[in-house]
Short mmCIF file of N, CA and C in Angstrom, two decimals:
data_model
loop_
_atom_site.label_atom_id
_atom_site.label_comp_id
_atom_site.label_asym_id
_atom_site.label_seq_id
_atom_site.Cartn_x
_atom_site.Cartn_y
_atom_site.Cartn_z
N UNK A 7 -5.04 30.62 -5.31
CA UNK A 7 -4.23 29.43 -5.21
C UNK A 7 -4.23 28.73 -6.57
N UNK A 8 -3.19 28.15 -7.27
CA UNK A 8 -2.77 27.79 -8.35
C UNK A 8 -3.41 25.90 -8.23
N UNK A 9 -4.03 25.58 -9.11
CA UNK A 9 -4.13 24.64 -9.62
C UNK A 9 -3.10 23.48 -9.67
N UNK A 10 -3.06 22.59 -8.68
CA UNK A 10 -1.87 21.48 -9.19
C UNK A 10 -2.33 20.60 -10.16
N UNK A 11 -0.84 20.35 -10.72
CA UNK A 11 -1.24 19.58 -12.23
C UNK A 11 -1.07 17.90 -11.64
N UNK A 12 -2.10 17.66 -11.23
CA UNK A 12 -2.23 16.39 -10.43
C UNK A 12 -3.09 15.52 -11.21
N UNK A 13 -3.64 15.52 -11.96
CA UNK A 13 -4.06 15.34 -13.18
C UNK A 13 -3.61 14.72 -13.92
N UNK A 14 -3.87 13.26 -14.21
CA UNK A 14 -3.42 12.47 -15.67
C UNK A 14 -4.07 11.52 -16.13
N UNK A 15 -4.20 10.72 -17.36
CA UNK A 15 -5.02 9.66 -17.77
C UNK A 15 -4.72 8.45 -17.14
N UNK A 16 -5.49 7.65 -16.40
CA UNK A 16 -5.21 6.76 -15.89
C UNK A 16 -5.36 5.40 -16.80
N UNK A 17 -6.70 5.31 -17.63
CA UNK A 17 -7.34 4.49 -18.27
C UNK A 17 -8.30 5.14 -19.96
N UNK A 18 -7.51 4.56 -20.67
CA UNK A 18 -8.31 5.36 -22.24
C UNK A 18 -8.79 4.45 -22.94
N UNK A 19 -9.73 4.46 -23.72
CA UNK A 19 -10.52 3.45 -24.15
C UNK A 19 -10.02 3.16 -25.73
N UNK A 20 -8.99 4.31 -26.06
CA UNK A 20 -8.25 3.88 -27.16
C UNK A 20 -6.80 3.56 -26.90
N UNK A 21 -6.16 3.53 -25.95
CA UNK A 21 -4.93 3.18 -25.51
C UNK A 21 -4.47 1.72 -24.53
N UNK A 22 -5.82 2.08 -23.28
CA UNK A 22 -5.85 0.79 -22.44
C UNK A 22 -5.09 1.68 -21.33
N UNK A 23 -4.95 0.63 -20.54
CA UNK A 23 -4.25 1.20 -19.32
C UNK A 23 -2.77 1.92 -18.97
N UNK A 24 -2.49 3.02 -18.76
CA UNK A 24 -1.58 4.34 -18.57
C UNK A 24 -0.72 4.11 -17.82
N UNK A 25 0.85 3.88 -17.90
CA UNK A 25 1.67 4.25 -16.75
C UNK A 25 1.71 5.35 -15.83
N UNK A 26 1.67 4.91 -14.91
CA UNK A 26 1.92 6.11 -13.87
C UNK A 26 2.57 7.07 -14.01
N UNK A 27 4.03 6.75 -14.28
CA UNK A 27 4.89 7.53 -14.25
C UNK A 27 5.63 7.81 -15.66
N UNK A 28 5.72 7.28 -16.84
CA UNK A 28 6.24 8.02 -17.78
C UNK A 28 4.75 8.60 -18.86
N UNK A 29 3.66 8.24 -18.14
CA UNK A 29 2.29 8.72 -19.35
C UNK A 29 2.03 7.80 -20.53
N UNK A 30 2.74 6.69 -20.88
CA UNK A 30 2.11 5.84 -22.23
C UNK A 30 1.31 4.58 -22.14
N UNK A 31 1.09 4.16 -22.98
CA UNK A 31 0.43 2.98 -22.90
C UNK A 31 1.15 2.57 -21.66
N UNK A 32 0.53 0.95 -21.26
CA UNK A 32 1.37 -0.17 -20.13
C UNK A 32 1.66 -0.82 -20.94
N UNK A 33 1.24 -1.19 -22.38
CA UNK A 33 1.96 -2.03 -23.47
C UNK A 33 3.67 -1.26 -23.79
N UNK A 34 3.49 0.04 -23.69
CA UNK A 34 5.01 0.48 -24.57
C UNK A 34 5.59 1.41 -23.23
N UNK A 35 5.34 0.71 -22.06
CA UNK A 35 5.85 2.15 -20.65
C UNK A 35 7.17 1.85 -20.86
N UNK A 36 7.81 2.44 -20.80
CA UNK A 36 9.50 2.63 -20.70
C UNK A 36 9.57 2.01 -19.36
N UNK A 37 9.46 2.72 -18.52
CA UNK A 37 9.21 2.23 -17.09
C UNK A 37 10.00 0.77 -16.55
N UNK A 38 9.07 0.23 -17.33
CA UNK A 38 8.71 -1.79 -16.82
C UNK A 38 10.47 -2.29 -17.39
N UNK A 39 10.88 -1.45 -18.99
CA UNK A 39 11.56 -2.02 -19.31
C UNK A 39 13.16 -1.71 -18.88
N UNK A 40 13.51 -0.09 -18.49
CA UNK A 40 14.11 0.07 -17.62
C UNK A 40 14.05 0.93 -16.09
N UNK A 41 13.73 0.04 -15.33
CA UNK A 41 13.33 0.38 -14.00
C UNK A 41 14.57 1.31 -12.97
N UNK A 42 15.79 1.33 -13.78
CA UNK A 42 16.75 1.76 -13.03
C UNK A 42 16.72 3.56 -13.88
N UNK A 43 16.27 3.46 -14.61
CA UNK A 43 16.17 4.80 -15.11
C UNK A 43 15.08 5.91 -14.93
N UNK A 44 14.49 5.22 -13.73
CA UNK A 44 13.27 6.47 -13.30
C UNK A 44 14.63 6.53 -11.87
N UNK A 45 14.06 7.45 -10.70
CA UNK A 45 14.63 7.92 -9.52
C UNK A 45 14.88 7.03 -8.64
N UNK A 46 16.19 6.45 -8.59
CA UNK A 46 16.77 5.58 -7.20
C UNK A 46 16.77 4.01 -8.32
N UNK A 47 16.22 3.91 -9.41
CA UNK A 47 15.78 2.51 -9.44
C UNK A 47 15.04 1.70 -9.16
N UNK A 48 14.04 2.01 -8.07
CA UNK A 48 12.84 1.32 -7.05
C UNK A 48 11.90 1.08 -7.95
N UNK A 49 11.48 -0.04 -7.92
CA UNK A 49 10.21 -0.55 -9.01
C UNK A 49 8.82 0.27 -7.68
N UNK A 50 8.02 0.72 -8.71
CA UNK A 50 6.92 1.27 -8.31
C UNK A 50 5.81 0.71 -7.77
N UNK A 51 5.10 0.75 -6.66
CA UNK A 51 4.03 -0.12 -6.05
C UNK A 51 2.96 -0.03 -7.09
N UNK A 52 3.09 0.82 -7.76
CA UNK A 52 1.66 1.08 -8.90
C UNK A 52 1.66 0.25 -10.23
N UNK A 53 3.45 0.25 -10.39
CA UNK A 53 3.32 -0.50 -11.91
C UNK A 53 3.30 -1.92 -10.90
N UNK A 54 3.91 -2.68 -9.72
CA UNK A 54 3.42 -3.58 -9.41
C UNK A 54 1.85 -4.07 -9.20
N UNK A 55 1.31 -3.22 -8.95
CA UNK A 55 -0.56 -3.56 -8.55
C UNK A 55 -1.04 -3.36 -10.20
N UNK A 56 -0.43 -3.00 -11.36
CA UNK A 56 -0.95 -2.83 -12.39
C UNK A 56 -1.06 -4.18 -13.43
N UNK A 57 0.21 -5.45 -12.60
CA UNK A 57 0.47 -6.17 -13.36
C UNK A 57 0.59 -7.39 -12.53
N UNK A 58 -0.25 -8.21 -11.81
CA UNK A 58 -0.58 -8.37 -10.06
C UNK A 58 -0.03 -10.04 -10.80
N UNK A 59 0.05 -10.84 -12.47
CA UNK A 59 0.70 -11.47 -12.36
C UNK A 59 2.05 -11.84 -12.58
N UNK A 60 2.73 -11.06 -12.72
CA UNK A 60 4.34 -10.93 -12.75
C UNK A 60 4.94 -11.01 -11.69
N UNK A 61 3.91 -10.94 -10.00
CA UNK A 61 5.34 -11.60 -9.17
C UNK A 61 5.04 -12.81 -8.72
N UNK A 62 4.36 -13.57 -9.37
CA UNK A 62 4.24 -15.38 -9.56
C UNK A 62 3.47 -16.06 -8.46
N UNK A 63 2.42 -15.23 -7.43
CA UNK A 63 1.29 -15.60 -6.73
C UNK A 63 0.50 -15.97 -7.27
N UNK A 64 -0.33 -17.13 -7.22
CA UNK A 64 -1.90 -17.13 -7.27
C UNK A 64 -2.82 -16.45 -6.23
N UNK A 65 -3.98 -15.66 -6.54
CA UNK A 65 -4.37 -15.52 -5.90
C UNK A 65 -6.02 -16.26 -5.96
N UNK A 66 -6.31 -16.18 -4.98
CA UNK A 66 -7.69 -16.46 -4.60
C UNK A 66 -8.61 -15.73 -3.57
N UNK A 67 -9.71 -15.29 -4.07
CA UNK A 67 -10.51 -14.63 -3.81
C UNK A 67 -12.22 -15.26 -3.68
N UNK A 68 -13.14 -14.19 -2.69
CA UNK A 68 -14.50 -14.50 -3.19
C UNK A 68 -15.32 -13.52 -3.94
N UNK A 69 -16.04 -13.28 -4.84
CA UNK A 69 -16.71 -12.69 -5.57
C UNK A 69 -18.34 -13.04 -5.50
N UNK A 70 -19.24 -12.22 -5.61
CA UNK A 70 -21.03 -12.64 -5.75
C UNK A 70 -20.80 -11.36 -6.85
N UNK A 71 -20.48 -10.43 -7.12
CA UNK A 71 -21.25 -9.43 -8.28
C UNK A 71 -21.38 -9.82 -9.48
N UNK A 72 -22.36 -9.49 -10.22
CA UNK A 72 -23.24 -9.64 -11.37
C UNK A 72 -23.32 -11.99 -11.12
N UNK A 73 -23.67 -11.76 -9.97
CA UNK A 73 -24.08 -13.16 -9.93
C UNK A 73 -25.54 -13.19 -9.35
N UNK A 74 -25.82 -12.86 -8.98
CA UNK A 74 -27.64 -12.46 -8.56
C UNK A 74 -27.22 -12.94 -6.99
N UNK A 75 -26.02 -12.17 -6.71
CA UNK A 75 -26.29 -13.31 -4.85
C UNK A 75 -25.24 -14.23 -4.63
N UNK A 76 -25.27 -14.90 -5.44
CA UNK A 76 -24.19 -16.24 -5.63
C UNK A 76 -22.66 -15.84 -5.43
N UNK A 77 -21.98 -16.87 -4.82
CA UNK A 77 -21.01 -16.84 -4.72
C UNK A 77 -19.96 -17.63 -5.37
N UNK A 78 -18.76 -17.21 -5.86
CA UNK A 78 -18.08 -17.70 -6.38
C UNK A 78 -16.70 -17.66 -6.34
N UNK A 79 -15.81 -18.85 -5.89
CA UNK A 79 -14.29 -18.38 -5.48
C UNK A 79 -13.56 -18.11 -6.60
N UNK A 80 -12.73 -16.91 -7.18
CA UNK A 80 -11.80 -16.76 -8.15
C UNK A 80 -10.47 -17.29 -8.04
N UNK A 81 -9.88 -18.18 -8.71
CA UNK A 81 -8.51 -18.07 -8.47
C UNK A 81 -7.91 -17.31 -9.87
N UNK A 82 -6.77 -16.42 -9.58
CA UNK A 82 -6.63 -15.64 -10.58
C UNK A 82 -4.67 -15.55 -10.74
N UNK A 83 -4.25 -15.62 -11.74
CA UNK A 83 -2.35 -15.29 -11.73
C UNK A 83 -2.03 -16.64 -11.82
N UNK A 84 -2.55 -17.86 -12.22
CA UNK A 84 -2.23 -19.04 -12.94
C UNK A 84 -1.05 -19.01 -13.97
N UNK A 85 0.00 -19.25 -14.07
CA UNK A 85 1.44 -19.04 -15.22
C UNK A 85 0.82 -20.33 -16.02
N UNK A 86 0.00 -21.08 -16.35
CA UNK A 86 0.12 -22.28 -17.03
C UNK A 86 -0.74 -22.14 -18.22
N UNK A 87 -0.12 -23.00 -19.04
CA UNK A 87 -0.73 -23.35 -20.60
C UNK A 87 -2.05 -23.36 -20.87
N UNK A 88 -2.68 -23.48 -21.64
CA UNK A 88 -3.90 -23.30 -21.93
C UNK A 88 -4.97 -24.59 -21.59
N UNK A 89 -3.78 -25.55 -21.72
CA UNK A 89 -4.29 -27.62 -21.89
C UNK A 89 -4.19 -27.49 -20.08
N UNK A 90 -3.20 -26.83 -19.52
CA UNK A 90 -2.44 -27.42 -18.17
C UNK A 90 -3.44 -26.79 -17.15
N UNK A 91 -4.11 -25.50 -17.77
CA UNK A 91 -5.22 -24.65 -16.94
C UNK A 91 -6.79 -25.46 -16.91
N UNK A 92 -6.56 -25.76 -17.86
CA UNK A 92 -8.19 -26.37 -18.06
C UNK A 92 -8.16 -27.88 -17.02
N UNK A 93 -6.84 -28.51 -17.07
CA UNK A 93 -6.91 -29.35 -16.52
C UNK A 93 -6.62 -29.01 -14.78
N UNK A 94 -6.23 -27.90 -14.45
CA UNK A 94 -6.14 -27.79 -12.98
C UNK A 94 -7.48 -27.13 -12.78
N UNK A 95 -8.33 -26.32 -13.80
CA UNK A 95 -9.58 -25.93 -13.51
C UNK A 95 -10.75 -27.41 -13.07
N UNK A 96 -10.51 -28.48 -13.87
CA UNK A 96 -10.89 -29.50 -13.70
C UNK A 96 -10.86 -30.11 -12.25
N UNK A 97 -9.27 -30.33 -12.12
CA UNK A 97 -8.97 -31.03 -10.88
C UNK A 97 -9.52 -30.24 -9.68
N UNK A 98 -9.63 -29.00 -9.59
CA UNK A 98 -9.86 -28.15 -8.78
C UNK A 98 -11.46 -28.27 -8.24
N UNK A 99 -12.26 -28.40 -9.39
CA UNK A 99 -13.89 -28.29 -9.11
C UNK A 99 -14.21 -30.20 -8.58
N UNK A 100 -13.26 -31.02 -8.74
CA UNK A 100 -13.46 -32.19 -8.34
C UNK A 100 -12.92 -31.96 -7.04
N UNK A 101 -11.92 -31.56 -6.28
CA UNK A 101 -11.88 -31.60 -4.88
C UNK A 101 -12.55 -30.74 -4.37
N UNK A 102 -13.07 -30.06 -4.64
CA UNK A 102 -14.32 -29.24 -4.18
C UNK A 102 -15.65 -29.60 -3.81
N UNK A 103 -16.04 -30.43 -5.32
CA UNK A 103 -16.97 -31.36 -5.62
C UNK A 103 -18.31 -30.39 -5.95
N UNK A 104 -17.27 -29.42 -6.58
CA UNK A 104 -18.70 -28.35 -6.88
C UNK A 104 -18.30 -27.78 -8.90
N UNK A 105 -19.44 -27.05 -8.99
CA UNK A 105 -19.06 -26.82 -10.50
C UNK A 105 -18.32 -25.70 -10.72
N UNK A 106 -18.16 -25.61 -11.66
CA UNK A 106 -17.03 -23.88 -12.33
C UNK A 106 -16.95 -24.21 -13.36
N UNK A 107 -15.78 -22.41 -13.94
CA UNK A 107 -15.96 -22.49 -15.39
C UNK A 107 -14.28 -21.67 -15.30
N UNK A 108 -14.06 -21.79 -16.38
CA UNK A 108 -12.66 -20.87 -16.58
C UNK A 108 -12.80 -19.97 -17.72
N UNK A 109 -12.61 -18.96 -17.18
CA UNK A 109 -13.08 -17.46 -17.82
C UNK A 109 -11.73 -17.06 -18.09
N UNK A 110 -10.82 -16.87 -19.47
CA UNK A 110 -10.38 -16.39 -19.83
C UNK A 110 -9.00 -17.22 -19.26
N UNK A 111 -8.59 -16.19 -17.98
CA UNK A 111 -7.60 -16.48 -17.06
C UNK A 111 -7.62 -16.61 -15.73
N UNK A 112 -9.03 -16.70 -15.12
CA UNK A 112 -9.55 -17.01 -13.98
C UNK A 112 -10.25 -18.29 -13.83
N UNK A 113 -9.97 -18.82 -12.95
CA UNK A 113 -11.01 -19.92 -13.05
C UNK A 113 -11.78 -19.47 -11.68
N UNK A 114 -13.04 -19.89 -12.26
CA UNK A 114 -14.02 -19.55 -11.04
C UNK A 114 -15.08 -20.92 -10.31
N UNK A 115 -14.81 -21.03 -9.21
CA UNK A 115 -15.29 -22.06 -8.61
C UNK A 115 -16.37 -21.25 -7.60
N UNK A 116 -17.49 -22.63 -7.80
CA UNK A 116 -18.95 -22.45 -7.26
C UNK A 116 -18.94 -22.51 -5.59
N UNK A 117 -19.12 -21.49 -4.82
CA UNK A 117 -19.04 -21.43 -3.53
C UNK A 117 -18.05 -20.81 -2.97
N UNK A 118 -17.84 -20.42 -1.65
CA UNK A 118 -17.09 -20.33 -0.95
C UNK A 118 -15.74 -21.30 -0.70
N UNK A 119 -14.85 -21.62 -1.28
CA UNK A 119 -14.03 -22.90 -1.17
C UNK A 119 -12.46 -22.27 -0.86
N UNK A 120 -12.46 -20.74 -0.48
CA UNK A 120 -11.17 -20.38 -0.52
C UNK A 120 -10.23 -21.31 0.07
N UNK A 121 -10.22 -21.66 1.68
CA UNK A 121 -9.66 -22.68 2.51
C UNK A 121 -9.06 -24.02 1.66
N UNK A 122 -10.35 -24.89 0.96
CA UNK A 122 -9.55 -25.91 0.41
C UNK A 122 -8.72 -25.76 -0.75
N UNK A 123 -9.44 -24.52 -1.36
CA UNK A 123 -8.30 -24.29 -3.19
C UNK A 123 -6.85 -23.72 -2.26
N UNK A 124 -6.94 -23.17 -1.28
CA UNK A 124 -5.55 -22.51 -0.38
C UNK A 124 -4.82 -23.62 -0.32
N UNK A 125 -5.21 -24.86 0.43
CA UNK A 125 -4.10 -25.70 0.68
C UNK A 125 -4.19 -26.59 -0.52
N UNK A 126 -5.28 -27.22 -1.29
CA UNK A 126 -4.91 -27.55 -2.51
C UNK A 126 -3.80 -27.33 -3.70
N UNK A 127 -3.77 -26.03 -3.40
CA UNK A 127 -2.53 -25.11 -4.69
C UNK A 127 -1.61 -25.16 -3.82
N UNK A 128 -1.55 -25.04 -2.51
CA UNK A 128 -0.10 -24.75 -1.95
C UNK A 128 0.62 -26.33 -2.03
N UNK A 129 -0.04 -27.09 -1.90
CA UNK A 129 0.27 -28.78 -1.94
C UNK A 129 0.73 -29.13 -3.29
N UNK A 130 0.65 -28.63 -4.45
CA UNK A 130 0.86 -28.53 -5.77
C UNK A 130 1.80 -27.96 -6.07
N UNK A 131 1.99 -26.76 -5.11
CA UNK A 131 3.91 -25.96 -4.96
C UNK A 131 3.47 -25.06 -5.81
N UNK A 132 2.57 -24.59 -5.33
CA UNK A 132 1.57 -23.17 -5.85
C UNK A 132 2.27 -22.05 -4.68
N UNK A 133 2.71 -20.96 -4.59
CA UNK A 133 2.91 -19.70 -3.95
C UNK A 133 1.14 -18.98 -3.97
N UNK A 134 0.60 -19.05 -2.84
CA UNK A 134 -0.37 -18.42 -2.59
C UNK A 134 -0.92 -17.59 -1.75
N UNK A 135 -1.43 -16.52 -2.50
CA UNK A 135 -2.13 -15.47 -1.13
C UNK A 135 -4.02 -15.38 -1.36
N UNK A 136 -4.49 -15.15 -0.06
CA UNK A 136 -5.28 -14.77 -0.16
C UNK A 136 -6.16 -13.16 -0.70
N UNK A 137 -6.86 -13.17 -1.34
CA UNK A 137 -7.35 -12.28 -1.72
C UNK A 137 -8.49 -11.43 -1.39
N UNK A 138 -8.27 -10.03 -0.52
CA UNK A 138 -9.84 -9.74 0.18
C UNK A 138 -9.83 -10.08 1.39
N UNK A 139 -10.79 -10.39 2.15
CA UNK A 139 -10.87 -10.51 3.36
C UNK A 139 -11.32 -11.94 3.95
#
């Protein structure tokens, strides 16, 4: 029985992350830029899960790894400025009334708080899903 060529780079440590379907970087995929030129036109569930903030959800999640135990709610897919994030990271750990930090492009809040950051952001005219279970 012949070998299927099922086989491809998903992730390279000199490239970064791989399109599915044409093989290049996700910085230079043909793909993203014309979507009507792969088969039928159908944007791909893969280049969608590859790029989770381009369809304009926040999400929120809970996380404990590399926390010794601890828990911590992520909200993650924020579209806002750098001044406008820090300040909803702010407002956020005050209705909580707990601490956090904003990592990059996540802000991460101390505890379990999915429920109130849920209706908090949705009250703000936030589009939100939950994340996980």
């Amino acid at each position: 029985m012949a070998k299927r060529e099922t086989s491809r780079t998903v992730y390279s440590s000199e490239l970064g992350r791989m399109c599915a379907h044409c093989g290049l970087p996700a910085s230079r995929c043909q793909c993203r830029a014309n979507p009507r030129g792969r088969s039928g036109g159908q944007r791909s569930s893969t280049l969608a899960l590859s790029n989770p903030e381009s369809d304009g959800f926040v999400r929120v999640g809970r996380s404990s790894r590399g926390r010794g135990g601890k828990t911590v709610t992520l909200v993650e897919g924020v579209q806002l400025s750098g001044t406008e994030l820090r300040e909803l990271a702010r407002d956020l750990k005050r209705h909580c009334g707990t601490g956090g930090a904003l990592k990059e492009d996540t802000i991460e809040i101390q505890g379990d708080q999915r429920d109130a950051l849920v209706k908090t952001l949705e009250e703000r005219g936030f589009r939100v899903k939950r994340k996980g279970g």
